[in-house]
């Protein structure tokens, strides 16, 4: 049976492990493709990217093997990188076609407001942790209390927020032909108006789904999210 590839792009400071529950809930006809950004997960030895262009370049290289159509599910920062990736591939002659972009746990980029002034790379540890938590994330107190883990977590968060800053500064108005399916926890920090703004980044329209839970609603709502994904991809071309 032909399986439909679903690229999974994780949040700031995290790894592809955030999708464990969703991967387990996906139907057999969908093939999850888990990608850890440089510096984390299976890519931990690589130098973290600090600009959206670098990150999208990296993603293009690692999706070159995907043959035919695919979909993207990006969580938080991954939603912006997914939009950047899909828009880039559409500009390439004979590029891979993505009919659906699932944008999870993030506001539409056109009206998004950066949570800090100046460069994210110049932000100190406590401030970057505060920004992460204000954006819906959680920084484990055990990480804060361990010097080596604290330094690593802060470094990765600075790099990831620099990615977001770079994307919003240069690519927030990029447009894709893919339909955008917005997924978000009902208790997350994003308003209905912020989610609606994803419509400005697609020529094929957008729809919005809210689920019980906060920024990491995927952990408890994996089966319901998988149903939304499967309903969109079941009739997609192989």
Coordinates of N, CA and C in Angstrom, one line a residue:
X1 N 0.8 -1.2 0.0 CA 0.0 0.0 0.0 C 0.9 1.2 0.0
X2 N 0.5 2.2 -0.9 CA 1.3 3.5 -0.9 C 0.9 4.3 0.4
X3 N 2.0 4.8 1.0 CA 1.8 5.6 2.2 C 2.0 7.0 1.9
X4 N 1.2 7.9 2.5 CA 1.4 9.4 2.3 C 2.3 10.0 3.3
X5 N 3.5 10.6 2.8 CA 4.4 11.1 3.8 C 3.9 12.4 4.5
X6 N 4.1 12.4 5.8 CA 3.7 13.5 6.7 C 5.0 14.0 7.4
X7 N 5.6 15.1 7.0 CA 6.8 15.7 7.6 C 6.4 16.3 8.9
X8 N 7.1 16.0 10.0 CA 6.7 16.5 11.3 C 7.9 17.4 11.8
X9 N 7.6 18.7 12.1 CA 8.5 19.7 12.5 C 8.2 20.2 13.9
X10 N 9.2 20.1 14.8 CA 8.9 20.3 16.2 C 9.0 21.8 16.6
X11 N 8.8 22.1 17.9 CA 8.7 23.4 18.5 C 10.1 23.9 18.9
X12 N 10.1 25.1 19.3 CA 11.4 25.7 19.8 C 11.9 25.0 21.1
X13 N 13.2 24.7 21.1 CA 13.8 24.1 22.3 C 13.4 22.6 22.4
X14 N 12.7 22.1 21.5 CA 12.2 20.7 21.7 C 12.9 19.7 20.6
X15 N 12.2 18.6 20.4 CA 12.6 17.6 19.4 C 11.4 16.9 18.9
X16 N 11.7 16.0 17.9 CA 10.6 15.3 17.3 C 9.8 14.4 18.3
X17 N 10.3 14.2 19.5 CA 9.6 13.4 20.5 C 8.3 14.0 20.8
X18 N 8.1 15.2 20.6 CA 6.8 15.8 20.9 C 5.6 15.2 20.1
X19 N 6.0 14.5 19.0 CA 5.0 13.9 18.1 C 4.8 12.4 18.4
X20 N 5.4 11.9 19.5 CA 5.3 10.4 19.8 C 3.9 9.9 19.8
X21 N 3.0 10.6 20.5 CA 1.6 10.2 20.7 C 0.9 10.3 19.3
X22 N 1.1 11.4 18.6 CA 0.5 11.5 17.3 C 0.9 10.4 16.3
X23 N 2.2 10.1 16.3 CA 2.7 9.1 15.4 C 2.0 7.8 15.7
X24 N 1.8 7.5 17.0 CA 1.2 6.2 17.4 C -0.3 6.2 16.9
X25 N -0.9 7.4 16.8 CA -2.3 7.4 16.5 C -2.6 7.5 15.0
X26 N -1.6 7.8 14.2 CA -1.9 8.0 12.8 C -2.3 6.6 12.1
X27 N -3.2 6.7 11.1 CA -3.6 5.5 10.4 C -2.4 4.9 9.5
X28 N -2.6 3.7 9.1 CA -1.5 3.0 8.4 C -1.1 3.7 7.1
X29 N -2.1 4.4 6.4 CA -1.8 4.9 5.1 C -0.9 6.2 5.2
X30 N -0.6 6.7 6.4 CA 0.2 7.9 6.5 C 1.5 7.5 7.1
X31 N 2.6 8.0 6.4 CA 4.0 7.7 6.9 C 4.6 8.9 7.5
X32 N 4.8 8.8 8.9 CA 5.4 10.0 9.6 C 6.9 10.1 9.2
X33 N 7.3 11.3 8.9 CA 8.7 11.5 8.6 C 9.2 12.5 9.7
X34 N 9.9 12.0 10.7 CA 10.3 12.8 11.9 C 11.6 13.5 11.6
X35 N 11.7 14.8 11.8 CA 12.9 15.6 11.5 C 13.3 16.4 12.8
X36 N 14.5 16.1 13.3 CA 15.0 16.9 14.4 C 15.9 18.0 13.9
X37 N 15.6 19.3 14.2 CA 16.4 20.4 13.8 C 17.8 20.2 14.3
X38 N 18.8 20.9 13.6 CA 20.2 20.8 14.0 C 20.4 21.2 15.5
X39 N 21.1 20.3 16.2 CA 21.4 20.6 17.6 C 20.5 19.9 18.6
X40 N 19.6 19.1 18.1 CA 18.7 18.3 19.1 C 18.3 17.0 18.5
X41 N 17.8 16.1 19.4 CA 17.4 14.8 19.0 C 18.5 14.1 18.3
X42 N 18.1 13.4 17.1 CA 19.0 12.7 16.4 C 20.0 13.5 15.6
X43 N 19.8 14.9 15.6 CA 20.7 15.8 14.9 C 21.5 16.6 16.0
X44 N 21.7 16.1 17.2 CA 22.3 16.8 18.3 C 23.7 17.3 18.0
X45 N 24.4 16.5 17.2 CA 25.8 16.9 16.9 C 26.0 18.1 16.0
X46 N 24.9 18.5 15.3 CA 25.0 19.5 14.3 C 24.8 20.9 15.0
X47 N 25.4 21.9 14.4 CA 25.4 23.3 14.9 C 24.0 23.8 14.7
X48 N 23.3 24.4 15.7 CA 22.0 24.9 15.5 C 21.9 26.0 14.5
X49 N 20.9 26.0 13.7 CA 20.7 27.1 12.7 C 20.1 28.3 13.5
X50 N 20.4 29.5 13.0 CA 19.9 30.7 13.7 C 19.2 31.7 12.7
X51 N 19.0 31.3 11.5 CA 18.2 32.0 10.6 C 17.2 31.1 9.9
X52 N 16.0 31.6 9.5 CA 15.0 30.8 8.8 C 15.6 30.3 7.5
X53 N 16.4 31.1 6.8 CA 16.9 30.6 5.5 C 17.8 29.4 5.7
X54 N 18.7 29.4 6.8 CA 19.5 28.3 7.1 C 18.7 27.0 7.4
X55 N 17.6 27.2 8.2 CA 16.8 26.1 8.6 C 16.0 25.5 7.4
X56 N 15.5 26.4 6.5 CA 14.8 25.9 5.4 C 15.7 25.2 4.4
X57 N 16.9 25.7 4.2 CA 18.0 25.0 3.4 C 18.2 23.6 3.9
X58 N 18.3 23.5 5.2 CA 18.6 22.2 5.9 C 17.4 21.3 5.7
X59 N 16.2 21.8 5.8 CA 15.0 21.0 5.6 C 14.8 20.5 4.1
X60 N 15.2 21.4 3.2 CA 15.1 21.1 1.8 C 16.0 19.9 1.5
X61 N 17.2 19.9 2.0 CA 18.2 18.8 1.8 C 17.7 17.5 2.3
X62 N 17.0 17.6 3.5 CA 16.6 16.3 4.1 C 15.2 15.8 3.7
X63 N 14.6 16.6 2.8 CA 13.3 16.1 2.2 C 13.5 15.8 0.7
X64 N 14.7 15.9 0.2 CA 15.0 15.6 -1.2 C 14.6 14.2 -1.6
X65 N 14.6 13.3 -0.7 CA 14.2 11.9 -1.0 C 12.7 11.7 -1.1
X66 N 11.9 12.6 -0.7 CA 10.5 12.5 -0.8 C 10.0 12.5 -2.2
X67 N 9.4 11.5 -2.7 CA 9.0 11.4 -4.1 C 7.5 11.6 -4.2
X68 N 7.1 12.6 -4.9 CA 5.6 12.9 -5.1 C 5.1 13.8 -4.0
X69 N 3.8 13.8 -3.8 CA 3.2 14.7 -2.8 C 3.5 14.3 -1.4
X70 N 3.4 15.3 -0.5 CA 3.6 15.0 0.9 C 2.8 16.1 1.7
X71 N 2.7 16.0 3.0 CA 2.1 17.0 3.8 C 3.1 17.4 4.9
X72 N 2.8 18.5 5.6 CA 3.7 19.0 6.7 C 2.8 19.3 7.9
X73 N 3.3 18.8 9.0 CA 2.7 19.2 10.3 C 3.8 19.9 11.2
X74 N 3.6 21.2 11.3 CA 4.6 21.9 12.1 C 4.0 22.4 13.4
X75 N 4.7 22.2 14.5 CA 4.2 22.6 15.8 C 5.0 23.8 16.3
X76 N 4.2 24.9 16.6 CA 4.8 26.1 17.1 C 5.8 26.7 16.1
X77 N 7.1 26.8 16.5 CA 8.1 27.2 15.5 C 8.1 26.4 14.2
X78 N 7.8 25.1 14.4 CA 7.7 24.2 13.2 C 6.7 24.6 12.2
X79 N 5.6 25.3 12.7 CA 4.6 25.8 11.7 C 5.2 26.9 10.8
X80 N 6.0 27.8 11.3 CA 6.6 28.8 10.5 C 7.6 28.1 9.5
X81 N 8.4 27.2 10.1 CA 9.4 26.6 9.2 C 8.7 25.7 8.1
X82 N 7.6 25.1 8.5 CA 6.8 24.4 7.5 C 6.3 25.2 6.4
X83 N 5.8 26.4 6.7 CA 5.4 27.4 5.7 C 6.6 27.8 4.8
X84 N 7.7 28.1 5.4 CA 8.9 28.5 4.7 C 9.3 27.4 3.7
X85 N 9.3 26.1 4.2 CA 9.7 25.0 3.4 C 8.8 24.8 2.2
X86 N 7.5 24.8 2.4 CA 6.5 24.5 1.4 C 6.6 25.6 0.3
X87 N 6.7 26.9 0.8 CA 6.8 28.0 -0.2 C 8.0 27.9 -1.0
X88 N 9.1 27.5 -0.4 CA 10.4 27.4 -1.1 C 10.3 26.3 -2.2
X89 N 9.7 25.1 -1.8 CA 9.6 24.0 -2.8 C 8.7 24.4 -3.9
X90 N 7.7 25.2 -3.7 CA 6.8 25.5 -4.8 C 7.5 26.4 -5.8
X91 N 8.6 27.1 -5.4 CA 9.3 27.9 -6.3 C 10.3 27.2 -7.2
X92 N 10.5 25.9 -6.9 CA 11.5 25.1 -7.6 C 10.8 24.4 -8.7
X93 N 11.4 24.3 -9.9 CA 10.8 23.6 -11.0 C 10.8 22.1 -10.7
X94 N 9.6 21.5 -10.9 CA 9.5 20.1 -10.6 C 9.5 19.8 -9.1
X95 N 9.3 20.8 -8.2 CA 9.4 20.6 -6.8 C 8.3 19.7 -6.3
X96 N 8.5 19.2 -5.1 CA 7.5 18.3 -4.5 C 6.3 19.1 -4.1
X97 N 5.2 18.6 -4.4 CA 3.9 19.3 -4.1 C 3.4 18.9 -2.7
X98 N 3.0 20.0 -1.9 CA 2.4 19.8 -0.6 C 1.0 20.3 -0.6
X99 N 0.0 19.5 -0.7 CA -1.4 20.0 -0.7 C -1.9 20.5 0.6
X100 N -1.3 20.1 1.7 CA -1.8 20.5 3.1 C -0.7 20.8 4.0
X101 N -0.7 21.9 4.7 CA 0.2 22.3 5.7 C -0.6 22.4 7.0
X102 N -0.3 21.6 8.0 CA -0.9 21.7 9.3 C -0.1 22.6 10.2
X103 N -0.7 23.7 10.5 CA 0.0 24.7 11.3 C -0.5 24.6 12.8
X104 N 0.4 24.2 13.7 CA -0.1 23.8 15.0 C 0.5 24.8 16.0
X105 N -0.3 25.3 17.0 CA 0.1 26.0 18.2 C 1.0 27.2 17.8
X106 N 0.5 28.0 16.9 CA 1.2 29.3 16.6 C 0.2 30.3 15.9
X107 N 0.5 31.5 16.0 CA -0.3 32.5 15.4 C 0.0 32.7 13.9
X108 N -0.9 33.2 13.1 CA -0.6 33.5 11.7 C 0.6 34.5 11.7
X109 N 1.6 34.3 10.9 CA 2.8 35.1 10.9 C 2.6 36.6 10.5
X110 N 1.6 36.9 9.7 CA 1.5 38.3 9.2 C 1.4 39.3 10.3
X111 N 0.5 39.0 11.3 CA 0.3 39.9 12.4 C 1.0 39.5 13.7
X112 N 1.9 38.5 13.6 CA 2.6 38.1 14.9 C 3.5 39.2 15.4
X113 N 3.6 39.2 16.7 CA 4.5 40.2 17.4 C 5.6 39.5 18.1
X114 N 6.8 40.0 17.8 CA 8.0 39.3 18.5 C 7.9 39.6 20.0
X115 N 8.2 38.6 20.8 CA 8.1 38.8 22.3 C 9.3 39.5 22.9
X116 N 10.2 40.1 22.1 CA 11.4 40.7 22.7 C 11.9 41.7 21.7
X117 N 12.7 42.6 22.2 CA 13.4 43.6 21.3 C 14.8 43.2 21.1
X118 N 15.4 43.7 20.0 CA 16.8 43.3 19.7 C 16.9 41.9 19.3
X119 N 18.2 41.4 19.3 CA 18.5 40.0 18.9 C 18.2 39.0 19.9
X120 N 17.5 37.9 19.5 CA 17.3 36.8 20.4 C 18.6 36.2 20.9
X121 N 19.6 36.3 20.1 CA 20.9 35.7 20.4 C 21.6 36.4 21.5
X122 N 21.2 37.6 21.8 CA 21.8 38.4 22.9 C 21.0 38.4 24.2
X123 N 19.9 37.6 24.2 CA 19.1 37.5 25.4 C 19.7 36.6 26.4
X124 N 19.6 37.0 27.7 CA 20.2 36.2 28.8 C 19.3 35.0 29.1
X125 N 19.9 34.1 29.9 CA 19.2 32.8 30.1 C 17.8 33.0 30.7
X126 N 17.7 33.8 31.8 CA 16.4 34.0 32.5 C 15.4 34.6 31.5
X127 N 15.8 35.5 30.7 CA 14.9 36.2 29.8 C 14.4 35.2 28.7
X128 N 15.3 34.4 28.2 CA 14.9 33.5 27.1 C 13.9 32.4 27.7
X129 N 14.1 32.0 29.0 CA 13.2 31.1 29.6 C 11.8 31.7 29.8
X130 N 11.9 33.0 30.2 CA 10.6 33.7 30.5 C 9.8 33.8 29.2
X131 N 10.5 34.2 28.1 CA 9.9 34.3 26.8 C 9.3 33.0 26.3
X132 N 10.0 31.9 26.6 CA 9.5 30.5 26.2 C 8.2 30.2 26.9
X133 N 8.2 30.5 28.2 CA 7.0 30.2 29.0 C 5.8 31.1 28.6
X134 N 6.1 32.4 28.3 CA 5.1 33.3 27.9 C 4.5 32.9 26.6
X135 N 5.2 32.2 25.8 CA 4.8 31.8 24.5 C 4.1 30.4 24.5
X136 N 3.9 29.9 25.8 CA 3.2 28.6 25.9 C 4.0 27.4 26.3
X137 N 5.3 27.6 26.2 CA 6.2 26.5 26.6 C 6.5 26.3 28.1
X138 N 7.2 25.3 28.4 CA 7.5 25.0 29.8 C 9.0 24.7 29.9
X139 N 9.7 25.3 30.8 CA 11.1 25.0 31.1 C 11.2 24.2 32.4
X140 N 11.5 23.0 32.4 CA 11.6 22.1 33.6 C 12.6 22.8 34.6
X141 N 12.1 22.8 35.9 CA 13.0 23.4 36.9 C 14.2 22.6 37.1
X142 N 14.2 21.3 36.8 CA 15.4 20.4 36.9 C 16.4 20.9 35.9
X143 N 16.0 21.4 34.7 CA 16.9 21.9 33.7 C 17.5 23.2 34.2
X144 N 16.7 24.1 34.7 CA 17.2 25.3 35.2 C 18.2 25.1 36.3
X145 N 18.0 24.1 37.1 CA 18.9 23.9 38.3 C 20.2 23.1 38.0
X146 N 20.4 22.7 36.7 CA 21.5 21.9 36.3 C 22.3 22.7 35.4
X147 N 23.6 23.1 35.7 CA 24.3 24.1 35.0 C 24.5 23.7 33.5
X148 N 24.9 22.5 33.2 CA 25.1 22.0 31.9 C 23.8 22.0 31.1
X149 N 22.7 21.4 31.6 CA 21.5 21.4 30.9 C 20.9 22.7 30.7
X150 N 21.0 23.6 31.7 CA 20.5 25.0 31.6 C 21.2 25.7 30.5
X151 N 22.5 25.6 30.4 CA 23.3 26.3 29.3 C 22.8 25.8 27.9
X152 N 22.7 24.4 27.8 CA 22.3 23.9 26.5 C 20.8 24.3 26.2
X153 N 19.9 24.2 27.1 CA 18.5 24.6 26.9 C 18.4 26.1 26.5
X154 N 19.2 26.9 27.1 CA 19.1 28.4 26.8 C 19.7 28.6 25.4
X155 N 20.8 27.9 25.1 CA 21.4 28.1 23.8 C 20.5 27.7 22.7
X156 N 19.8 26.5 22.8 CA 18.9 26.1 21.8 C 17.7 27.0 21.7
X157 N 17.2 27.5 22.8 CA 16.0 28.4 22.8 C 16.4 29.7 22.1
X158 N 17.6 30.2 22.4 CA 18.1 31.4 21.7 C 18.1 31.2 20.2
X159 N 18.7 30.1 19.8 CA 18.8 29.8 18.4 C 17.4 29.7 17.7
X160 N 16.5 29.0 18.4 CA 15.2 28.8 17.9 C 14.4 30.1 17.8
X161 N 14.5 31.0 18.8 CA 13.8 32.2 18.8 C 14.4 33.2 17.7
X162 N 15.7 33.0 17.5 CA 16.4 33.7 16.4 C 15.8 33.3 15.1
X163 N 15.5 32.0 14.9 CA 14.9 31.5 13.7 C 13.5 32.1 13.5
X164 N 12.7 32.1 14.6 CA 11.4 32.8 14.5 C 11.5 34.2 14.1
X165 N 12.4 34.9 14.8 CA 12.7 36.3 14.5 C 13.0 36.6 13.1
X166 N 13.9 35.7 12.6 CA 14.4 35.8 11.2 C 13.2 35.6 10.2
X167 N 12.4 34.6 10.5 CA 11.2 34.3 9.6 C 10.3 35.5 9.6
X168 N 9.9 36.0 10.8 CA 9.0 37.1 10.8 C 9.5 38.4 10.2
X169 N 10.8 38.6 10.3 CA 11.4 39.8 9.7 C 11.5 39.7 8.2
X170 N 11.6 38.5 7.6 CA 11.8 38.4 6.2 C 10.8 37.6 5.4
X171 N 10.1 36.7 6.1 CA 9.2 35.8 5.3 C 7.8 35.7 5.8
X172 N 7.4 36.6 6.7 CA 6.1 36.5 7.3 C 4.9 36.5 6.3
X173 N 5.2 37.2 5.1 CA 4.1 37.3 4.1 C 4.2 36.3 3.0
X174 N 5.1 35.3 3.1 CA 5.2 34.3 2.1 C 3.9 33.5 2.0
X175 N 3.6 33.1 0.8 CA 2.3 32.5 0.5 C 2.5 31.1 -0.1
X176 N 1.7 30.2 0.3 CA 1.7 28.8 -0.3 C 0.4 28.5 -1.0
X177 N 0.5 27.6 -1.9 CA -0.7 27.0 -2.6 C -1.4 26.0 -1.8
X178 N -0.7 25.5 -0.7 CA -1.2 24.5 0.1 C -2.4 25.0 1.0
X179 N -3.4 24.2 1.2 CA -4.4 24.5 2.2 C -3.7 24.5 3.6
X180 N -4.1 25.5 4.4 CA -3.5 25.5 5.8 C -4.6 25.0 6.8
X181 N -4.3 24.0 7.5 CA -5.2 23.5 8.6 C -4.5 23.9 9.9
X182 N -5.2 24.8 10.6 CA -4.7 25.3 11.8 C -5.2 24.5 13.0
X183 N -4.3 24.0 13.9 CA -4.6 23.2 15.0 C -4.1 23.9 16.3
X184 N -4.9 24.0 17.3 CA -4.4 24.7 18.5 C -5.2 24.3 19.7
X185 N -4.5 24.3 20.9 CA -5.2 24.0 22.1 C -6.1 25.2 22.5
X186 N -7.2 24.9 23.1 CA -8.2 25.9 23.5 C -7.6 26.8 24.6
X187 N -6.7 26.3 25.4 CA -6.1 27.1 26.5 C -4.8 27.7 26.1
X188 N -4.4 27.6 24.9 CA -3.1 28.2 24.5 C -3.3 29.7 24.4
X189 N -2.1 30.4 24.3 CA -2.1 31.8 24.4 C -2.6 32.6 23.1
X190 N -3.0 31.8 22.1 CA -3.3 32.5 20.8 C -4.8 32.7 20.7
X191 N -5.2 33.9 20.3 CA -6.6 34.3 20.1 C -7.1 33.8 18.8
X192 N -8.4 33.8 18.7 CA -9.1 33.4 17.4 C -8.6 34.3 16.3
X193 N -8.5 35.6 16.5 CA -8.0 36.5 15.4 C -6.6 36.1 15.0
X194 N -5.7 35.7 15.9 CA -4.3 35.4 15.6 C -4.3 34.1 14.7
X195 N -5.2 33.2 15.0 CA -5.3 31.9 14.3 C -5.9 32.2 12.9
X196 N -6.9 33.0 12.8 CA -7.5 33.4 11.5 C -6.5 34.0 10.5
X197 N -5.5 34.6 11.0 CA -4.5 35.3 10.1 C -3.7 34.3 9.3
X198 N -3.7 33.0 9.6 CA -3.1 32.0 8.7 C -3.7 32.0 7.3
X199 N -4.9 32.5 7.2 CA -5.6 32.5 5.9 C -4.8 33.4 4.9
X200 N -4.1 34.4 5.4 CA -3.4 35.4 4.6 C -2.2 34.7 3.9
X201 N -1.8 33.5 4.4 CA -0.6 32.9 3.8 C -0.9 31.7 2.9
X202 N -2.1 31.6 2.4 CA -2.5 30.5 1.5 C -3.5 31.0 0.5
X203 N -3.2 30.5 -0.8 CA -4.2 30.8 -1.8 C -5.3 29.7 -1.9
X204 N -5.2 28.7 -1.1 CA -6.2 27.6 -1.1 C -7.1 27.6 0.1
X205 N -6.9 28.7 1.0 CA -7.8 28.8 2.1 C -7.2 28.1 3.4
X206 N -8.0 28.2 4.5 CA -7.5 27.7 5.7 C -8.8 27.3 6.5
X207 N -8.6 26.3 7.5 CA -9.6 26.0 8.4 C -9.0 25.9 9.8
X208 N -9.7 26.0 10.8 CA -9.2 26.1 12.2 C -9.9 25.0 13.1
X209 N -9.0 24.3 13.8 CA -9.5 23.3 14.8 C -8.9 23.6 16.1
X210 N -9.8 23.7 17.2 CA -9.3 23.8 18.5 C -9.6 22.6 19.3
X211 N -8.6 22.2 20.2 CA -8.7 21.0 21.0 C -8.5 21.3 22.4
X212 N -9.1 20.5 23.3 CA -8.8 20.7 24.7 C -7.3 20.7 25.0
X213 N -6.9 21.6 25.9 CA -5.5 21.6 26.3 C -4.8 22.9 26.0
X214 N -3.5 22.9 26.3 CA -2.7 24.1 26.1 C -1.7 24.0 24.9
X215 N -0.5 24.5 25.1 CA 0.4 24.5 24.0 C 0.8 23.1 23.6
X216 N 0.8 22.2 24.5 CA 1.2 20.8 24.1 C 0.0 19.9 24.2
X217 N -1.1 20.4 23.6 CA -2.3 19.6 23.5 C -2.2 18.3 22.8
X218 N -1.1 18.2 22.0 CA -0.9 16.9 21.2 C -0.7 15.7 22.1
X219 N -0.2 15.9 23.3 CA 0.0 14.8 24.2 C -1.3 14.1 24.5
X220 N -2.3 14.8 24.8 CA -3.6 14.2 25.2 C -4.6 14.1 24.1
X221 N -4.4 14.8 23.0 CA -5.5 14.9 22.0 C -5.0 14.2 20.7
X222 N -4.0 13.3 20.8 CA -3.4 12.7 19.6 C -4.4 12.0 18.7
X223 N -5.3 11.3 19.3 CA -6.3 10.6 18.4 C -7.2 11.5 17.7
X224 N -7.6 12.6 18.3 CA -8.5 13.5 17.7 C -7.7 14.3 16.6
X225 N -6.5 14.6 16.8 CA -5.7 15.3 15.8 C -5.4 14.4 14.7
X226 N -5.1 13.1 15.0 CA -4.9 12.1 13.9 C -6.1 12.0 13.0
X227 N -7.3 12.1 13.6 CA -8.5 12.0 12.8 C -8.6 13.2 11.8
X228 N -8.2 14.4 12.3 CA -8.2 15.6 11.4 C -7.2 15.4 10.3
X229 N -6.0 14.9 10.6 CA -5.0 14.7 9.6 C -5.4 13.7 8.6
X230 N -6.0 12.6 9.1 CA -6.4 11.5 8.2 C -7.5 11.9 7.3
X231 N -8.4 12.7 7.8 CA -9.6 13.2 6.9 C -9.1 14.1 5.8
X232 N -8.0 14.8 6.0 CA -7.4 15.7 5.0 C -6.6 14.9 4.0
X233 N -5.9 13.8 4.4 CA -4.9 13.2 3.6 C -5.5 11.9 2.9
X234 N -6.6 11.4 3.3 CA -7.1 10.1 2.8 C -7.4 10.2 1.3
X235 N -7.8 11.3 0.8 CA -8.1 11.4 -0.7 C -6.9 12.1 -1.4
X236 N -5.8 12.5 -0.7 CA -4.7 13.2 -1.4 C -4.1 12.2 -2.4
X237 N -3.5 12.8 -3.5 CA -2.8 11.9 -4.5 C -1.6 11.3 -3.9
X238 N -1.4 10.0 -4.3 CA -0.2 9.3 -3.8 C 1.0 9.7 -4.6

